[in-house]
PDB file of C-alpha atoms in Angstrom:
ATOM      1  CA  MET A   1      66.826  28.134  43.176  1.00  0.00           C
ATOM      2  CA  ASP A   2      63.217  25.296  43.812  1.00  0.00           C
ATOM      3  CA  SER A   3      60.378  25.800  41.856  1.00  0.00           C
ATOM      4  CA  GLU A   4      58.258  25.658  44.176  1.00  0.00           C
ATOM      5  CA  PHE A   5      59.846  28.143  46.108  1.00  0.00           C
ATOM      6  CA  HIS A   6      59.844  30.679  43.209  1.00  0.00           C
ATOM      7  CA  THR A   7      56.673  30.198  42.651  1.00  0.00           C
ATOM      8  CA  PHE A   8      55.832  31.221  46.174  1.00  0.00           C
ATOM      9  CA  LEU A   9      57.708  33.509  46.210  1.00  0.00           C
ATOM     10  CA  ALA A  10      56.798  34.889  43.182  1.00  0.00           C
ATOM     11  CA  ALA A  11      52.980  34.973  44.667  1.00  0.00           C
ATOM     12  CA  LEU A  12      54.390  36.430  47.318  1.00  0.00           C
ATOM     13  CA  VAL A  13      55.877  39.725  45.576  1.00  0.00           C
ATOM     14  CA  VAL A  14      53.274  39.530  42.733  1.00  0.00           C
ATOM     15  CA  GLY A  15      50.222  39.464  45.143  1.00  0.00           C
ATOM     16  CA  VAL A  16      51.355  42.343  47.165  1.00  0.00           C
ATOM     17  CA  LEU A  17      52.540  44.251  44.711  1.00  0.00           C
ATOM     18  CA  ALA A  18      49.307  44.499  43.341  1.00  0.00           C
ATOM     19  CA  THR A  19      47.570  44.674  46.225  1.00  0.00           C
ATOM     20  CA  LEU A  20      49.930  47.578  46.591  1.00  0.00           C
ATOM     21  CA  PHE A  21      48.925  49.352  43.506  1.00  0.00           C
ATOM     22  CA  MET A  22      45.284  48.757  44.282  1.00  0.00           C
ATOM     23  CA  ASP A  23      45.567  50.206  47.300  1.00  0.00           C
ATOM     24  CA  LEU A  24      47.969  53.491  45.997  1.00  0.00           C
ATOM     25  CA  TRP A  25      44.368  53.773  43.218  1.00  0.00           C
ATOM     26  CA  ALA A  26      42.272  53.919  46.774  1.00  0.00           C
ATOM     27  CA  LEU A  27      44.454  56.373  47.629  1.00  0.00           C
ATOM     28  CA  PHE A  28      43.492  58.732  44.603  1.00  0.00           C
ATOM     29  CA  GLN A  29      40.354  57.799  44.496  1.00  0.00           C
ATOM     30  CA  SER A  30      39.856  59.141  47.694  1.00  0.00           C
ATOM     31  CA  ARG A  31      42.241  62.416  47.883  1.00  0.00           C
ATOM     32  CA  ILE A  32      41.725  63.489  44.519  1.00  0.00           C
ATOM     33  CA  LEU A  33      38.624  61.804  43.179  1.00  0.00           C
ATOM     34  CA  LYS A  34      36.515  62.204  46.810  1.00  0.00           C
ATOM     35  CA  LEU A  35      35.145  59.103  46.276  1.00  0.00           C
ATOM     36  CA  PRO A  36      34.959  56.186  49.455  1.00  0.00           C
ATOM     37  CA  VAL A  37      37.052  53.639  49.303  1.00  0.00           C
ATOM     38  CA  ALA A  38      36.881  50.405  51.328  1.00  0.00           C
ATOM     39  CA  ASN A  39      36.927  49.916  55.070  1.00  0.00           C
ATOM     40  CA  PHE A  40      39.272  47.484  55.814  1.00  0.00           C
ATOM     41  CA  ALA A  41      38.487  47.603  60.058  1.00  0.00           C
ATOM     42  CA  LEU A  42      34.921  46.219  58.630  1.00  0.00           C
ATOM     43  CA  VAL A  43      36.510  43.094  56.607  1.00  0.00           C
ATOM     44  CA  GLY A  44      38.468  42.496  60.448  1.00  0.00           C
ATOM     45  CA  ARG A  45      35.189  42.612  62.362  1.00  0.00           C
ATOM     46  CA  TRP A  46      33.344  40.340  60.152  1.00  0.00           C
ATOM     47  CA  LEU A  47      36.433  38.223  60.613  1.00  0.00           C
ATOM     48  CA  GLY A  48      36.444  38.148  64.361  1.00  0.00           C
ATOM     49  CA  GLY A  49      32.695  37.811  64.464  1.00  0.00           C
ATOM     50  CA  MET A  50      33.878  34.498  62.460  1.00  0.00           C
ATOM     51  CA  ALA A  51      36.040  32.925  65.835  1.00  0.00           C
ATOM     52  CA  ARG A  52      32.549  33.991  67.873  1.00  0.00           C
ATOM     53  CA  GLY A  53      30.356  31.808  65.273  1.00  0.00           C
ATOM     54  CA  ARG A  54      28.894  35.238  63.527  1.00  0.00           C
ATOM     55  CA  PHE A  55      29.444  35.119  59.534  1.00  0.00           C
ATOM     56  CA  VAL A  56      26.039  37.167  58.493  1.00  0.00           C
ATOM     57  CA  HIS A  57      25.397  40.360  59.281  1.00  0.00           C
ATOM     58  CA  ASP A  58      22.092  42.295  59.002  1.00  0.00           C
ATOM     59  CA  ASN A  59      24.543  45.317  58.761  1.00  0.00           C
ATOM     60  CA  ILE A  60      28.067  44.977  59.668  1.00  0.00           C
ATOM     61  CA  GLY A  61      28.560  48.371  60.338  1.00  0.00           C
ATOM     62  CA  ASP A  62      26.312  47.875  63.375  1.00  0.00           C
ATOM     63  CA  ALA A  63      28.124  44.510  64.835  1.00  0.00           C
ATOM     64  CA  VAL A  64      30.252  45.072  67.677  1.00  0.00           C
ATOM     65  CA  SER A  65      33.914  45.682  66.882  1.00  0.00           C
ATOM     66  CA  VAL A  66      36.418  43.912  67.341  1.00  0.00           C
ATOM     67  CA  GLN A  67      39.948  43.877  69.303  1.00  0.00           C
ATOM     68  CA  GLY A  68      42.257  44.721  66.088  1.00  0.00           C
ATOM     69  CA  GLU A  69      40.033  44.523  63.999  1.00  0.00           C
ATOM     70  CA  MET A  70      41.707  47.154  61.350  1.00  0.00           C
ATOM     71  CA  ALA A  71      45.329  45.544  61.535  1.00  0.00           C
ATOM     72  CA  LEU A  72      42.931  42.190  60.103  1.00  0.00           C
ATOM     73  CA  GLY A  73      41.135  43.408  57.635  1.00  0.00           C
ATOM     74  CA  TRP A  74      44.883  44.866  56.070  1.00  0.00           C
ATOM     75  CA  LEU A  75      46.368  41.835  56.714  1.00  0.00           C
ATOM     76  CA  PHE A  76      43.173  39.573  55.208  1.00  0.00           C
ATOM     77  CA  HIS A  77      43.396  42.098  52.188  1.00  0.00           C
ATOM     78  CA  TYR A  78      46.886  41.291  51.550  1.00  0.00           C
ATOM     79  CA  LEU A  79      47.364  37.833  52.213  1.00  0.00           C
ATOM     80  CA  THR A  80      43.806  37.712  49.803  1.00  0.00           C
ATOM     81  CA  GLY A  81      46.127  39.305  47.453  1.00  0.00           C
ATOM     82  CA  VAL A  82      48.948  37.365  47.333  1.00  0.00           C
ATOM     83  CA  VAL A  83      46.078  34.234  47.075  1.00  0.00           C
ATOM     84  CA  TYR A  84      44.949  35.680  43.667  1.00  0.00           C
ATOM     85  CA  ALA A  85      48.203  36.099  42.438  1.00  0.00           C
ATOM     86  CA  ALA A  86      49.150  32.589  42.985  1.00  0.00           C
ATOM     87  CA  LEU A  87      45.810  31.798  41.368  1.00  0.00           C
ATOM     88  CA  LEU A  88      46.886  33.971  38.337  1.00  0.00           C
ATOM     89  CA  ILE A  89      50.426  32.043  38.566  1.00  0.00           C
ATOM     90  CA  ALA A  90      48.777  28.199  38.831  1.00  0.00           C
ATOM     91  CA  ILE A  91      45.501  28.836  35.666  1.00  0.00           C
ATOM     92  CA  THR A  92      48.727  30.982  33.470  1.00  0.00           C
ATOM     93  CA  GLY A  93      51.781  28.543  34.155  1.00  0.00           C
ATOM     94  CA  PRO A  94      54.881  29.589  36.049  1.00  0.00           C
ATOM     95  CA  ASP A  95      55.892  30.860  32.373  1.00  0.00           C
ATOM     96  CA  TRP A  96      53.595  33.651  32.474  1.00  0.00           C
ATOM     97  CA  LEU A  97      56.387  35.046  35.191  1.00  0.00           C
ATOM     98  CA  MET A  98      58.815  34.858  32.797  1.00  0.00           C
ATOM     99  CA  GLU A  99      56.980  37.227  29.895  1.00  0.00           C
ATOM    100  CA  PRO A 100      53.705  38.572  31.584  1.00  0.00           C
ATOM    101  CA  THR A 101      50.465  39.986  29.644  1.00  0.00           C
ATOM    102  CA  ILE A 102      47.830  41.550  30.322  1.00  0.00           C
ATOM    103  CA  MET A 103      45.101  39.492  29.646  1.00  0.00           C
ATOM    104  CA  PRO A 104      45.321  36.449  32.042  1.00  0.00           C
ATOM    105  CA  ALA A 105      45.891  39.533  34.699  1.00  0.00           C
ATOM    106  CA  ILE A 106      42.835  41.360  33.400  1.00  0.00           C
ATOM    107  CA  ALA A 107      40.420  37.801  33.624  1.00  0.00           C
ATOM    108  CA  VAL A 108      41.773  36.851  37.136  1.00  0.00           C
ATOM    109  CA  GLY A 109      41.842  40.579  38.459  1.00  0.00           C
ATOM    110  CA  LEU A 110      38.375  41.016  37.231  1.00  0.00           C
ATOM    111  CA  GLY A 111      37.083  37.569  38.240  1.00  0.00           C
ATOM    112  CA  THR A 112      38.199  38.441  42.306  1.00  0.00           C
ATOM    113  CA  LEU A 113      35.047  40.548  41.794  1.00  0.00           C
ATOM    114  CA  ALA A 114      32.904  37.325  42.785  1.00  0.00           C
ATOM    115  CA  ALA A 115      34.327  37.493  45.980  1.00  0.00           C
ATOM    116  CA  PRO A 116      33.020  40.808  47.228  1.00  0.00           C
ATOM    117  CA  PHE A 117      29.725  40.997  45.413  1.00  0.00           C
ATOM    118  CA  LEU A 118      28.624  36.536  46.078  1.00  0.00           C
ATOM    119  CA  ILE A 119      30.845  36.603  49.358  1.00  0.00           C
ATOM    120  CA  MET A 120      31.839  39.644  51.335  1.00  0.00           C
ATOM    121  CA  GLN A 121      28.909  42.003  50.935  1.00  0.00           C
ATOM    122  CA  PRO A 122      25.918  39.670  51.771  1.00  0.00           C
ATOM    123  CA  ALA A 123      27.912  38.765  54.710  1.00  0.00           C
ATOM    124  CA  PHE A 124      28.248  42.381  55.562  1.00  0.00           C
ATOM    125  CA  GLY A 125      24.106  42.711  55.028  1.00  0.00           C
ATOM    126  CA  PHE A 126      25.182  44.217  51.546  1.00  0.00           C
ATOM    127  CA  GLY A 127      23.064  42.341  49.624  1.00  0.00           C
ATOM    128  CA  ILE A 128      24.633  40.346  46.568  1.00  0.00           C
ATOM    129  CA  ALA A 129      26.939  43.129  44.445  1.00  0.00           C
ATOM    130  CA  ALA A 130      25.830  45.401  46.792  1.00  0.00           C
ATOM    131  CA  SER A 131      22.051  45.293  46.259  1.00  0.00           C
ATOM    132  CA  ARG A 132      21.077  46.269  49.643  1.00  0.00           C
ATOM    133  CA  THR A 133      22.995  49.667  49.865  1.00  0.00           C
ATOM    134  CA  PRO A 134      21.262  53.275  49.075  1.00  0.00           C
ATOM    135  CA  ARG A 135      23.099  53.252  46.255  1.00  0.00           C
ATOM    136  CA  PRO A 136      23.834  49.756  44.553  1.00  0.00           C
ATOM    137  CA  GLY A 137      25.204  50.978  40.984  1.00  0.00           C
ATOM    138  CA  ARG A 138      27.883  53.436  42.637  1.00  0.00           C
ATOM    139  CA  ALA A 139      28.831  50.239  45.013  1.00  0.00           C
ATOM    140  CA  ARG A 140      29.612  48.074  42.113  1.00  0.00           C
ATOM    141  CA  MET A 141      31.777  50.580  39.803  1.00  0.00           C
ATOM    142  CA  LEU A 142      33.596  51.283  43.492  1.00  0.00           C
ATOM    143  CA  SER A 143      34.156  47.747  43.740  1.00  0.00           C
ATOM    144  CA  ALA A 144      35.115  47.073  39.720  1.00  0.00           C
ATOM    145  CA  MET A 145      37.308  50.329  40.049  1.00  0.00           C
ATOM    146  CA  ALA A 146      39.522  48.586  42.445  1.00  0.00           C
ATOM    147  CA  HIS A 147      39.559  45.304  41.320  1.00  0.00           C
ATOM    148  CA  GLY A 148      40.856  46.730  37.748  1.00  0.00           C
ATOM    149  CA  ALA A 149      43.588  48.409  39.630  1.00  0.00           C
ATOM    150  CA  PHE A 150      44.332  45.103  41.192  1.00  0.00           C
ATOM    151  CA  ALA A 151      44.253  43.270  37.663  1.00  0.00           C
ATOM    152  CA  ILE A 152      46.352  46.171  36.126  1.00  0.00           C
ATOM    153  CA  GLY A 153      48.501  45.535  39.591  1.00  0.00           C
ATOM    154  CA  LEU A 154      49.175  42.243  39.230  1.00  0.00           C
ATOM    155  CA  TYR A 155      50.314  42.584  35.434  1.00  0.00           C
ATOM    156  CA  LEU A 156      52.866  45.713  36.330  1.00  0.00           C
ATOM    157  CA  GLY A 157      54.200  43.166  39.707  1.00  0.00           C
ATOM    158  CA  GLY A 158      54.526  39.853  37.190  1.00  0.00           C
ATOM    159  CA  TRP A 159      56.268  42.307  34.797  1.00  0.00           C
ATOM    160  CA  LEU A 160      58.798  43.506  37.693  1.00  0.00           C
ATOM    161  CA  TRP A 161      59.391  39.951  38.878  1.00  0.00           C
ATOM    162  CA  SER A 162      60.064  39.087  35.066  1.00  0.00           C
ATOM    163  CA  VAL A 163      62.409  42.559  34.895  1.00  0.00           C
ATOM    164  CA  LEU A 164      64.223  41.386  38.733  1.00  0.00           C
ATOM    165  CA  THR A 165      64.449  37.853  38.087  1.00  0.00           C
ATOM    166  CA  GLY A 166      65.930  38.280  34.528  1.00  0.00           C
ATOM    167  CA  ALA A 167      68.439  40.623  35.762  1.00  0.00           C
ATOM    168  CA  ILE A 168      69.297  38.253  38.611  1.00  0.00           C
ATOM    169  CA  GLY A 169      68.785  34.994  37.260  1.00  0.00           C
TER     170      GLY A 169
END
């Protein structure tokens, strides 16, 4: 198999699996721990607003909803997971896919917190690192938990990729 295609396919699989692990964590967090989880409709609303020239909101919850915002938000969520997996592979090199280690996955996974803290939350009107929310510390903790789950998912996705490709190849 062509090495670029192999790397692309690996990033796709690892990214989707890592994002799925993050979402399974969110389900546990919501149903068992009774903690709030991300609302991807707001992500879709933000993206839809960009198409209309609106990049920053006073409060994204008060913004006009966008047709298909939930689907758009979820699609963006998974595409972002794939991009972050590709970033992990680019940083570590494709050899990481043969013998994944957890520390690079944790570093990249937790590094992805920069996106919500510095881009999305301010653009949603929530301030840098949720500083304008009623409970910023709690919001930060929930973001860190979600991205920590994503980090573990990156490692598990890499491990599964190595097992499957080792068994097949």
